[in-house]
mmCIF file of C-alpha atoms in Angstrom:
data_model
loop_
_atom_site.group_PDB
_atom_site.id
_atom_site.type_symbol
_atom_site.label_atom_id
_atom_site.label_comp_id
_atom_site.label_asym_id
_atom_site.label_seq_id
_atom_site.Cartn_x
_atom_site.Cartn_y
_atom_site.Cartn_z
ATOM 1 C CA UNK V 1 95.362 109.537 120.155
ATOM 2 C CA UNK V 2 92.432 109.014 122.431
ATOM 3 C CA UNK V 3 89.044 107.603 121.423
ATOM 4 C CA UNK V 4 85.639 107.189 122.932
ATOM 5 C CA UNK V 5 82.747 105.064 121.891
ATOM 6 C CA UNK V 6 79.467 104.402 123.272
ATOM 7 C CA UNK V 7 77.254 101.708 121.920
ATOM 8 C CA UNK V 8 74.254 99.761 122.211
ATOM 9 C CA UNK V 9 72.999 96.668 120.677
ATOM 10 C CA UNK V 10 71.447 92.973 121.115
ATOM 11 C CA UNK V 11 74.341 90.689 122.104
ATOM 12 C CA UNK V 12 73.423 86.995 121.065
ATOM 13 C CA UNK V 13 75.315 85.432 123.975
ATOM 14 C CA UNK V 14 73.237 87.687 126.490
ATOM 15 C CA UNK V 15 69.979 86.843 124.696
ATOM 16 C CA UNK V 16 70.656 83.242 124.804
ATOM 17 C CA UNK V 17 71.428 83.537 128.537
ATOM 18 C CA UNK V 18 68.057 85.117 129.071
ATOM 19 C CA UNK V 19 66.216 82.485 127.886
ATOM 20 C CA UNK V 20 67.573 79.838 130.274
ATOM 21 C CA UNK V 21 65.748 78.608 133.294
ATOM 22 C CA UNK V 22 66.917 79.869 136.565
ATOM 23 C CA UNK V 23 66.562 77.489 139.461
ATOM 24 C CA UNK V 24 65.689 78.880 142.792
ATOM 25 C CA UNK V 25 67.915 78.839 145.541
ATOM 26 C CA UNK V 26 67.860 79.108 149.258
ATOM 27 C CA UNK V 27 68.387 82.699 150.968
ATOM 28 C CA UNK V 28 71.448 82.525 152.648
ATOM 29 C CA UNK V 29 72.334 84.005 155.972
ATOM 30 C CA UNK V 30 74.174 87.065 155.817
ATOM 31 C CA UNK V 31 73.653 87.815 152.291
ATOM 32 C CA UNK V 32 72.268 91.461 151.528
ATOM 33 C CA UNK V 33 68.502 91.717 151.844
ATOM 34 C CA UNK V 34 68.048 93.687 148.467
ATOM 35 C CA UNK V 35 67.371 91.271 145.374
ATOM 36 C CA UNK V 36 66.847 93.540 142.483
ATOM 37 C CA UNK V 37 65.658 91.834 139.141
ATOM 38 C CA UNK V 38 66.350 93.340 135.878
ATOM 39 C CA UNK V 39 62.834 94.671 135.420
ATOM 40 C CA UNK V 40 63.237 96.684 138.676
ATOM 41 C CA UNK V 41 66.718 98.062 138.046
ATOM 42 C CA UNK V 42 66.810 101.540 136.642
ATOM 43 C CA UNK V 43 68.321 102.006 133.174
ATOM 44 C CA UNK V 44 72.096 101.846 132.864
ATOM 45 C CA UNK V 45 73.520 105.621 133.041
ATOM 46 C CA UNK V 46 75.870 105.488 130.047
ATOM 47 C CA UNK V 47 76.883 109.021 129.986
ATOM 48 C CA UNK V 48 77.725 108.473 133.452
ATOM 49 C CA UNK V 49 79.475 105.321 132.646
ATOM 50 C CA UNK V 50 81.386 107.033 130.007
ATOM 51 C CA UNK V 51 82.284 109.938 132.456
ATOM 52 C CA UNK V 52 83.877 107.614 134.903
ATOM 53 C CA UNK V 53 86.190 106.070 132.167
ATOM 54 C CA UNK V 54 87.247 109.564 130.919
ATOM 55 C CA UNK V 55 88.144 110.133 134.613
ATOM 56 C CA UNK V 56 90.192 106.929 134.707
ATOM 57 C CA UNK V 57 92.297 108.330 131.942
ATOM 58 C CA UNK V 58 92.758 111.732 133.419
ATOM 59 C CA UNK V 59 94.021 109.747 136.603
ATOM 60 C CA UNK V 60 96.753 107.854 134.498
ATOM 61 C CA UNK V 61 95.001 105.029 132.829
ATOM 62 C CA UNK V 62 95.988 104.744 129.102
ATOM 63 C CA UNK V 63 92.432 103.156 128.460
ATOM 64 C CA UNK V 64 89.524 101.995 130.171
ATOM 65 C CA UNK V 65 86.177 100.140 128.615
ATOM 66 C CA UNK V 66 83.009 98.510 130.178
ATOM 67 C CA UNK V 67 80.450 96.381 128.511
ATOM 68 C CA UNK V 68 76.912 95.820 130.088
ATOM 69 C CA UNK V 69 74.836 92.964 129.042
ATOM 70 C CA UNK V 70 71.106 93.747 129.991
ATOM 71 C CA UNK V 71 68.802 90.893 129.752
ATOM 72 C CA UNK V 72 69.729 90.748 126.034
ATOM 73 C CA UNK V 73 70.665 94.259 125.398
ATOM 74 C CA UNK V 74 74.331 95.232 125.263
ATOM 75 C CA UNK V 75 76.153 98.598 125.927
ATOM 76 C CA UNK V 76 79.651 99.236 125.343
ATOM 77 C CA UNK V 77 81.895 102.385 126.650
ATOM 78 C CA UNK V 78 85.432 102.776 125.700
ATOM 79 C CA UNK V 79 88.204 105.569 126.030
ATOM 80 C CA UNK V 80 91.787 105.975 125.379
ATOM 81 C CA UNK V 81 94.301 103.510 123.904
ATOM 82 C CA UNK V 82 94.666 99.871 124.070
ATOM 83 C CA UNK V 83 98.829 100.243 123.008
ATOM 84 C CA UNK V 84 100.599 103.488 123.868
ATOM 85 C CA UNK V 85 103.150 102.735 120.943
ATOM 86 C CA UNK V 86 100.768 102.566 118.417
ATOM 87 C CA UNK V 87 97.817 104.678 119.494
ATOM 88 C CA UNK V 88 95.351 101.976 118.888
ATOM 89 C CA UNK V 89 92.014 103.039 120.517
ATOM 90 C CA UNK V 90 90.706 100.414 123.303
ATOM 91 C CA UNK V 91 87.893 98.465 122.599
ATOM 92 C CA UNK V 92 85.017 96.579 124.919
ATOM 93 C CA UNK V 93 85.989 93.352 122.586
ATOM 94 C CA UNK V 94 89.800 93.577 123.461
ATOM 95 C CA UNK V 95 91.009 90.460 125.541
ATOM 96 C CA UNK V 96 92.888 91.426 128.866
ATOM 97 C CA UNK V 97 94.284 89.559 131.908
ATOM 98 C CA UNK V 98 91.594 89.301 134.490
ATOM 99 C CA UNK V 99 93.632 88.799 137.486
ATOM 100 C CA UNK V 100 91.821 87.373 140.557
ATOM 101 C CA UNK V 101 88.450 86.905 138.720
ATOM 102 C CA UNK V 102 90.213 83.734 138.189
ATOM 103 C CA UNK V 103 89.506 82.724 141.742
ATOM 104 C CA UNK V 104 85.807 82.479 140.786
ATOM 105 C CA UNK V 105 86.786 79.978 138.054
ATOM 106 C CA UNK V 106 88.642 77.858 140.586
ATOM 107 C CA UNK V 107 86.274 77.994 142.960
ATOM 108 C CA UNK V 108 83.495 76.683 140.537
ATOM 109 C CA UNK V 109 85.506 73.793 139.504
ATOM 110 C CA UNK V 110 86.123 72.681 143.200
ATOM 111 C CA UNK V 111 82.365 73.062 143.884
ATOM 112 C CA UNK V 112 81.405 71.050 141.014
ATOM 113 C CA UNK V 113 83.679 68.382 142.141
ATOM 114 C CA UNK V 114 81.665 68.867 145.849
ATOM 115 C CA UNK V 115 78.690 68.239 143.407
ATOM 116 C CA UNK V 116 80.153 65.044 142.049
ATOM 117 C CA UNK V 117 81.042 63.635 145.526
ATOM 118 C CA UNK V 118 84.735 64.180 144.994
ATOM 119 C CA UNK V 119 85.490 66.718 147.520
ATOM 120 C CA UNK V 120 84.071 67.619 151.081
ATOM 121 C CA UNK V 121 84.238 71.357 151.809
ATOM 122 C CA UNK V 122 84.845 70.975 155.150
ATOM 123 C CA UNK V 123 87.378 68.118 154.847
ATOM 124 C CA UNK V 124 91.039 69.077 156.042
ATOM 125 C CA UNK V 125 93.220 70.362 153.220
ATOM 126 C CA UNK V 126 95.861 67.881 154.127
ATOM 127 C CA UNK V 127 93.575 64.894 153.707
ATOM 128 C CA UNK V 128 93.793 65.673 149.924
ATOM 129 C CA UNK V 129 97.001 67.000 149.832
ATOM 130 C CA UNK V 130 98.972 65.123 152.711
ATOM 131 C CA UNK V 131 101.362 67.108 154.546
ATOM 132 C CA UNK V 132 101.167 70.266 152.505
ATOM 133 C CA UNK V 133 99.926 72.593 155.537
ATOM 134 C CA UNK V 134 101.078 72.705 159.148
ATOM 135 C CA UNK V 135 97.522 72.592 160.567
ATOM 136 C CA UNK V 136 94.848 69.755 159.759
ATOM 137 C CA UNK V 137 92.519 72.293 161.006
ATOM 138 C CA UNK V 138 92.541 74.241 157.584
ATOM 139 C CA UNK V 139 89.542 72.824 155.617
ATOM 140 C CA UNK V 140 88.894 73.583 151.923
ATOM 141 C CA UNK V 141 86.079 75.836 153.020
ATOM 142 C CA UNK V 142 88.474 77.696 154.990
ATOM 143 C CA UNK V 143 90.740 78.449 151.612
ATOM 144 C CA UNK V 144 88.121 79.260 149.562
ATOM 145 C CA UNK V 145 86.604 81.701 151.852
ATOM 146 C CA UNK V 146 89.904 83.403 152.581
ATOM 147 C CA UNK V 147 89.719 82.171 156.344
ATOM 148 C CA UNK V 148 92.614 79.738 156.399
ATOM 149 C CA UNK V 149 95.068 82.354 158.203
ATOM 150 C CA UNK V 150 97.670 81.662 155.692
ATOM 151 C CA UNK V 151 100.163 84.471 154.846
ATOM 152 C CA UNK V 152 99.838 85.975 151.349
ATOM 153 C CA UNK V 153 103.339 85.616 149.846
ATOM 154 C CA UNK V 154 102.496 88.516 147.428
ATOM 155 C CA UNK V 155 103.117 91.019 150.169
ATOM 156 C CA UNK V 156 106.763 90.314 150.419
ATOM 157 C CA UNK V 157 106.889 89.476 146.403
ATOM 158 C CA UNK V 158 105.655 92.895 145.398
ATOM 159 C CA UNK V 159 106.454 94.975 148.126
ATOM 160 C CA UNK V 160 108.560 96.954 145.477
ATOM 161 C CA UNK V 161 106.207 97.164 142.553
ATOM 162 C CA UNK V 162 108.149 97.282 139.475
ATOM 163 C CA UNK V 163 111.497 95.563 140.825
ATOM 164 C CA UNK V 164 109.020 92.951 142.206
ATOM 165 C CA UNK V 165 107.437 92.412 138.929
ATOM 166 C CA UNK V 166 110.301 92.322 136.895
ATOM 167 C CA UNK V 167 111.948 89.598 139.230
ATOM 168 C CA UNK V 168 109.071 87.211 138.266
ATOM 169 C CA UNK V 169 107.717 88.537 134.949
ATOM 170 C CA UNK V 170 109.343 85.412 133.128
ATOM 171 C CA UNK V 171 109.817 83.075 135.982
ATOM 172 C CA UNK V 172 107.997 79.835 136.445
ATOM 173 C CA UNK V 173 106.923 78.655 139.757
ATOM 174 C CA UNK V 174 105.557 75.237 140.951
ATOM 175 C CA UNK V 175 102.552 75.513 143.084
ATOM 176 C CA UNK V 176 104.250 73.955 146.322
ATOM 177 C CA UNK V 177 107.061 76.653 145.943
ATOM 178 C CA UNK V 178 104.333 79.261 146.173
ATOM 179 C CA UNK V 179 102.709 78.003 149.217
ATOM 180 C CA UNK V 180 106.166 77.436 150.903
ATOM 181 C CA UNK V 181 106.790 81.272 150.247
ATOM 182 C CA UNK V 182 103.758 81.784 152.460
ATOM 183 C CA UNK V 183 104.611 79.215 155.442
ATOM 184 C CA UNK V 184 107.771 80.997 155.821
ATOM 185 C CA UNK V 185 105.679 83.480 157.628
ATOM 186 C CA UNK V 186 103.428 83.221 160.626
ATOM 187 C CA UNK V 187 99.769 82.798 160.036
ATOM 188 C CA UNK V 188 97.414 85.713 160.165
ATOM 189 C CA UNK V 189 94.917 84.049 162.495
ATOM 190 C CA UNK V 190 93.573 80.835 163.588
ATOM 191 C CA UNK V 191 91.644 78.562 160.823
ATOM 192 C CA UNK V 192 87.945 79.799 160.472
ATOM 193 C CA UNK V 193 88.551 82.839 162.993
ATOM 194 C CA UNK V 194 88.787 85.841 160.437
ATOM 195 C CA UNK V 195 88.611 86.833 156.694
ATOM 196 C CA UNK V 196 92.289 87.552 155.432
ATOM 197 C CA UNK V 197 92.509 87.690 151.779
ATOM 198 C CA UNK V 198 95.462 85.618 150.593
ATOM 199 C CA UNK V 199 96.563 84.428 147.247
ATOM 200 C CA UNK V 200 98.067 81.480 148.815
ATOM 201 C CA UNK V 201 94.423 79.947 149.264
ATOM 202 C CA UNK V 202 93.774 79.877 145.675
ATOM 203 C CA UNK V 203 97.391 78.439 144.784
ATOM 204 C CA UNK V 204 96.093 75.655 147.131
ATOM 205 C CA UNK V 205 92.763 75.502 145.082
ATOM 206 C CA UNK V 206 94.555 74.613 142.000
ATOM 207 C CA UNK V 207 96.557 72.119 143.494
ATOM 208 C CA UNK V 208 93.529 70.528 144.842
ATOM 209 C CA UNK V 209 91.879 70.607 141.295
ATOM 210 C CA UNK V 210 94.835 68.831 139.904
ATOM 211 C CA UNK V 211 95.081 66.028 142.492
ATOM 212 C CA UNK V 212 91.300 65.335 142.483
ATOM 213 C CA UNK V 213 91.048 65.314 138.678
ATOM 214 C CA UNK V 214 94.450 64.008 137.375
ATOM 215 C CA UNK V 215 94.215 67.029 135.025
ATOM 216 C CA UNK V 216 95.775 70.249 134.660
ATOM 217 C CA UNK V 217 93.594 73.354 135.641
ATOM 218 C CA UNK V 218 93.704 74.679 132.122
ATOM 219 C CA UNK V 219 91.963 71.280 131.192
ATOM 220 C CA UNK V 220 89.331 71.632 133.993
ATOM 221 C CA UNK V 221 88.391 75.368 133.203
ATOM 222 C CA UNK V 222 88.393 74.474 129.477
ATOM 223 C CA UNK V 223 85.953 71.325 129.893
ATOM 224 C CA UNK V 224 84.004 72.419 132.524
ATOM 225 C CA UNK V 225 83.342 76.096 132.008
ATOM 226 C CA UNK V 226 84.764 77.718 128.864
ATOM 227 C CA UNK V 227 83.352 75.353 126.384
ATOM 228 C CA UNK V 228 80.133 74.377 127.990
ATOM 229 C CA UNK V 229 79.176 78.415 127.911
ATOM 230 C CA UNK V 230 80.821 79.019 124.641
ATOM 231 C CA UNK V 231 83.459 81.621 125.920
ATOM 232 C CA UNK V 232 85.533 82.676 122.802
ATOM 233 C CA UNK V 233 87.997 84.943 124.775
ATOM 234 C CA UNK V 234 89.046 83.090 127.688
ATOM 235 C CA UNK V 235 92.112 81.445 128.318
ATOM 236 C CA UNK V 236 94.732 79.709 130.734
ATOM 237 C CA UNK V 237 97.957 80.094 128.739
ATOM 238 C CA UNK V 238 100.456 79.551 131.852
ATOM 239 C CA UNK V 239 103.305 79.565 131.504
ATOM 240 C CA UNK V 240 103.254 81.036 128.131
ATOM 241 C CA UNK V 241 103.491 84.927 128.185
ATOM 242 C CA UNK V 242 101.429 86.232 125.281
ATOM 243 C CA UNK V 243 97.536 87.274 125.289
ATOM 244 C CA UNK V 244 96.382 85.666 121.990
ATOM 245 C CA UNK V 245 94.423 87.704 119.452
ATOM 246 C CA UNK V 246 93.191 91.699 119.887
ATOM 247 C CA UNK V 247 93.880 92.735 123.596
ATOM 248 C CA UNK V 248 94.661 95.657 125.563
ATOM 249 C CA UNK V 249 98.441 96.050 126.543
ATOM 250 C CA UNK V 250 98.894 96.255 130.233
ATOM 251 C CA UNK V 251 100.675 99.280 132.152
ATOM 252 C CA UNK V 252 102.150 99.169 135.384
ATOM 253 C CA UNK V 253 102.553 102.304 137.343
ATOM 254 C CA UNK V 254 106.024 102.782 139.129
ATOM 255 C CA UNK V 255 106.176 103.539 142.924
ATOM 256 C CA UNK V 256 108.233 106.913 142.019
ATOM 257 C CA UNK V 257 106.030 109.520 141.163
ATOM 258 C CA UNK V 258 106.284 110.853 137.414
ATOM 259 C CA UNK V 259 108.248 107.742 136.245
ATOM 260 C CA UNK V 260 107.078 105.966 132.959
ATOM 261 C CA UNK V 261 104.548 103.511 132.992
ATOM 262 C CA UNK V 262 105.770 99.694 132.297
ATOM 263 C CA UNK V 263 104.336 97.634 129.658
ATOM 264 C CA UNK V 264 103.811 94.729 131.754
ATOM 265 C CA UNK V 265 101.458 92.512 129.137
ATOM 266 C CA UNK V 266 103.701 89.755 128.551
ATOM 267 C CA UNK V 267 104.353 87.840 131.620
ATOM 268 C CA UNK V 268 104.143 84.106 132.701
ATOM 269 C CA UNK V 269 101.752 85.025 135.585
ATOM 270 C CA UNK V 270 103.181 82.202 137.481
ATOM 271 C CA UNK V 271 103.276 83.713 140.474
ATOM 272 C CA UNK V 272 99.476 83.561 140.588
ATOM 273 C CA UNK V 273 98.508 80.670 138.571
ATOM 274 C CA UNK V 274 95.145 79.531 139.685
ATOM 275 C CA UNK V 275 94.806 82.418 142.037
ATOM 276 C CA UNK V 276 94.780 84.879 138.864
ATOM 277 C CA UNK V 277 96.540 83.953 135.645
ATOM 278 C CA UNK V 278 93.470 83.714 133.419
ATOM 279 C CA UNK V 279 92.831 85.780 130.117
ATOM 280 C CA UNK V 280 89.198 86.826 129.082
ATOM 281 C CA UNK V 281 87.001 89.471 127.739
ATOM 282 C CA UNK V 282 84.301 91.746 129.061
ATOM 283 C CA UNK V 283 81.687 89.690 126.996
ATOM 284 C CA UNK V 284 82.915 86.266 128.331
ATOM 285 C CA UNK V 285 83.140 87.542 132.007
ATOM 286 C CA UNK V 286 79.419 88.811 131.744
ATOM 287 C CA UNK V 287 78.461 85.459 130.424
ATOM 288 C CA UNK V 288 80.174 83.639 132.986
ATOM 289 C CA UNK V 289 79.072 85.440 135.971
ATOM 290 C CA UNK V 290 75.336 85.489 134.554
ATOM 291 C CA UNK V 291 75.399 81.717 133.905
ATOM 292 C CA UNK V 292 76.838 81.280 137.474
ATOM 293 C CA UNK V 293 74.151 82.771 139.439
ATOM 294 C CA UNK V 294 71.652 81.247 137.097
ATOM 295 C CA UNK V 295 72.621 77.823 138.128
ATOM 296 C CA UNK V 296 74.163 76.734 134.909
ATOM 297 C CA UNK V 297 77.639 75.450 136.471
ATOM 298 C CA UNK V 298 76.863 74.388 140.141
ATOM 299 C CA UNK V 299 73.866 73.156 141.936
ATOM 300 C CA UNK V 300 71.529 75.408 144.008
ATOM 301 C CA UNK V 301 72.989 73.989 147.118
ATOM 302 C CA UNK V 302 76.516 74.818 146.156
ATOM 303 C CA UNK V 303 75.596 78.148 144.994
ATOM 304 C CA UNK V 304 73.800 79.096 148.338
ATOM 305 C CA UNK V 305 77.253 77.930 149.841
ATOM 306 C CA UNK V 306 79.164 80.170 147.467
ATOM 307 C CA UNK V 307 76.940 83.101 148.732
ATOM 308 C CA UNK V 308 77.677 82.544 152.502
ATOM 309 C CA UNK V 309 78.849 86.055 153.185
ATOM 310 C CA UNK V 310 81.843 86.585 155.490
ATOM 311 C CA UNK V 311 82.013 90.440 156.059
ATOM 312 C CA UNK V 312 84.871 92.551 154.275
ATOM 313 C CA UNK V 313 83.921 95.794 155.344
ATOM 314 C CA UNK V 314 80.515 97.935 155.837
ATOM 315 C CA UNK V 315 79.656 97.348 152.057
ATOM 316 C CA UNK V 316 81.342 94.064 150.974
ATOM 317 C CA UNK V 317 81.094 90.426 151.734
ATOM 318 C CA UNK V 318 83.292 87.503 150.199
ATOM 319 C CA UNK V 319 81.906 83.813 150.061
ATOM 320 C CA UNK V 320 83.622 80.905 148.334
ATOM 321 C CA UNK V 321 85.619 82.698 145.584
ATOM 322 C CA UNK V 322 82.955 85.224 145.095
ATOM 323 C CA UNK V 323 82.435 88.934 146.279
ATOM 324 C CA UNK V 324 79.263 90.772 147.084
ATOM 325 C CA UNK V 325 79.226 94.539 146.863
ATOM 326 C CA UNK V 326 76.250 96.751 148.280
ATOM 327 C CA UNK V 327 75.787 99.875 146.012
ATOM 328 C CA UNK V 328 74.552 103.184 146.944
ATOM 329 C CA UNK V 329 71.019 102.428 145.669
ATOM 330 C CA UNK V 330 70.813 99.595 147.924
ATOM 331 C CA UNK V 331 71.537 96.923 145.167
ATOM 332 C CA UNK V 332 73.740 94.322 145.753
ATOM 333 C CA UNK V 333 75.840 92.897 143.052
ATOM 334 C CA UNK V 334 78.119 89.574 143.090
ATOM 335 C CA UNK V 335 81.226 89.165 141.136
ATOM 336 C CA UNK V 336 85.023 89.431 141.556
ATOM 337 C CA UNK V 337 87.689 92.201 141.194
ATOM 338 C CA UNK V 338 91.111 91.317 139.615
ATOM 339 C CA UNK V 339 94.450 93.208 140.009
ATOM 340 C CA UNK V 340 97.227 91.902 137.824
ATOM 341 C CA UNK V 341 100.269 94.116 136.787
ATOM 342 C CA UNK V 342 98.698 96.821 134.229
ATOM 343 C CA UNK V 343 94.987 95.787 134.813
ATOM 344 C CA UNK V 344 92.221 96.442 136.932
ATOM 345 C CA UNK V 345 88.904 94.535 136.450
ATOM 346 C CA UNK V 346 85.573 94.898 138.055
ATOM 347 C CA UNK V 347 83.169 92.244 136.984
ATOM 348 C CA UNK V 348 79.634 91.590 138.898
ATOM 349 C CA UNK V 349 76.124 90.620 137.903
ATOM 350 C CA UNK V 350 72.762 91.416 139.491
ATOM 351 C CA UNK V 351 71.468 88.732 142.017
ATOM 352 C CA UNK V 352 69.233 87.233 139.069
ATOM 353 C CA UNK V 353 71.928 87.204 136.636
ATOM 354 C CA UNK V 354 70.090 89.370 134.206
ATOM 355 C CA UNK V 355 72.114 92.576 133.960
ATOM 356 C CA UNK V 356 76.107 92.189 134.110
ATOM 357 C CA UNK V 357 78.951 94.510 133.862
ATOM 358 C CA UNK V 358 82.704 94.165 133.151
ATOM 359 C CA UNK V 359 85.127 96.955 133.272
ATOM 360 C CA UNK V 360 88.435 97.174 132.798
ATOM 361 C CA UNK V 361 91.200 99.993 133.114
ATOM 362 C CA UNK V 362 94.842 99.124 131.645
ATOM 363 C CA UNK V 363 96.881 100.067 134.501
ATOM 364 C CA UNK V 364 97.682 99.202 137.954
ATOM 365 C CA UNK V 365 99.372 100.574 141.246
ATOM 366 C CA UNK V 366 97.088 103.442 141.063
ATOM 367 C CA UNK V 367 94.848 103.944 143.605
ATOM 368 C CA UNK V 368 92.777 106.795 142.115
ATOM 369 C CA UNK V 369 92.031 104.808 138.948
ATOM 370 C CA UNK V 370 91.114 101.879 141.165
ATOM 371 C CA UNK V 371 88.622 103.920 143.056
ATOM 372 C CA UNK V 372 87.256 105.423 139.955
ATOM 373 C CA UNK V 373 86.523 102.403 138.263
ATOM 374 C CA UNK V 374 84.311 100.892 141.235
ATOM 375 C CA UNK V 375 81.773 103.671 140.027
ATOM 376 C CA UNK V 376 81.314 101.703 136.822
ATOM 377 C CA UNK V 377 79.179 99.378 139.108
ATOM 378 C CA UNK V 378 76.854 102.314 140.235
ATOM 379 C CA UNK V 379 76.388 103.623 136.669
ATOM 380 C CA UNK V 380 75.396 100.211 135.331
ATOM 381 C CA UNK V 381 73.213 99.090 138.158
ATOM 382 C CA UNK V 382 72.100 102.162 139.899
ATOM 383 C CA UNK V 383 71.476 104.352 136.876
ATOM 384 C CA UNK V 384 71.347 108.022 137.105
ATOM 385 C CA UNK V 385 70.374 107.831 140.810
ATOM 386 C CA UNK V 386 73.647 106.641 142.110
ATOM 387 C CA UNK V 387 73.766 108.766 145.310
ATOM 388 C CA UNK V 388 74.656 107.097 148.498
ATOM 389 C CA UNK V 389 71.620 106.650 150.811
ATOM 390 C CA UNK V 390 72.009 108.144 154.340
ATOM 391 C CA UNK V 391 71.646 104.547 155.797
ATOM 392 C CA UNK V 392 74.778 103.311 154.002
ATOM 393 C CA UNK V 393 77.060 106.088 155.372
ATOM 394 C CA UNK V 394 80.484 106.540 153.753
ATOM 395 C CA UNK V 395 81.871 104.042 151.381
ATOM 396 C CA UNK V 396 85.311 102.763 152.819
ATOM 397 C CA UNK V 397 88.275 103.732 150.606
ATOM 398 C CA UNK V 398 88.748 101.444 147.644
ATOM 399 C CA UNK V 399 91.596 99.159 147.643
ATOM 400 C CA UNK V 400 92.002 95.620 145.865
ATOM 401 C CA UNK V 401 93.437 92.878 148.117
ATOM 402 C CA UNK V 402 94.427 91.018 145.054
ATOM 403 C CA UNK V 403 97.873 91.620 144.924
ATOM 404 C CA UNK V 404 99.991 92.730 148.264
ATOM 405 C CA UNK V 405 97.051 93.387 150.339
ATOM 406 C CA UNK V 406 99.124 94.517 153.285
ATOM 407 C CA UNK V 407 100.667 97.238 150.734
ATOM 408 C CA UNK V 408 98.193 99.939 151.204
ATOM 409 C CA UNK V 409 99.376 102.037 147.977
ATOM 410 C CA UNK V 410 97.797 99.374 145.586
#
């Protein structure tokens, strides 16, 4: 059974967000020059968005869905199924594993600790976690911006997609065990020398959160972000394996062409923890990123630091646990991507936070679906005129870095 829904309505949460004051923050060197407000953005292209989701299904995703919150107006689209065994249609209200979108939550908590005078971004990680790293030159800022040079242990863990996953599906790691896996390999660059995405960095972020607060990351996410924003579908359940409530199942694509998808829904995600173990919904992620850029979670100074972009490629930058993407229509949006076994997530907001979109396909290890789902941003922010401007040139091939970035197939 395959079903499709496209809807429009007034989202109470988004409407409340639209009434909040938006503190100004300083321009950041290296940031994109185009800043579009909701009033200047073209209307979302819902027909185009639904077409993107249908294309993802034709490429192997069991289901795909998206939600746009546009300054008080909500749009949703959904295609396919949340559960292949029952045929239940996927819904934009379903919960799912958000993967590396978790990194933005971890970064926000640490930046709040900077605001509170409990953390210095330019201090050595070892000053807070003595003896953890072999180089005192690696700072907190290097970790949050993926410029530490620490090897990403997932390159080896998931070099074989399904066997790698099954080996860790129910395993529980300590933070230090994960860091030690990284330290067994040479570093990719000197501290601060280059951007190189590594999950190791945000495992360290979790260690910093727990050391500085004396509480679990679950407690800090809940008290500092989830409760203040009224997020109803956002959880950190590690090391439990189930997604509570109505949710989309995740389906991992094996490396062997033609092999059956693997239901990867239940897992500890202990291999990621503070780098990728959160559960959420399209509504909650739209609320989170909108609130973030509107200054509800961190100070204007910290937000400006979060948006100091290191170049990733010709159309993307990375700040402190935050991505910037430059779209074909000249608009730049901020947020994060997420890959965890069985789920691809794109969650981004306009630079004023007035329009946000979160899109999800319930499969992974499928490069075609990954590239297709990136086009949800074009439909959401560029409207029907989502054609690449000549000045932008051809877009780089889409590839998540969230799991095993050295493995080109995912």
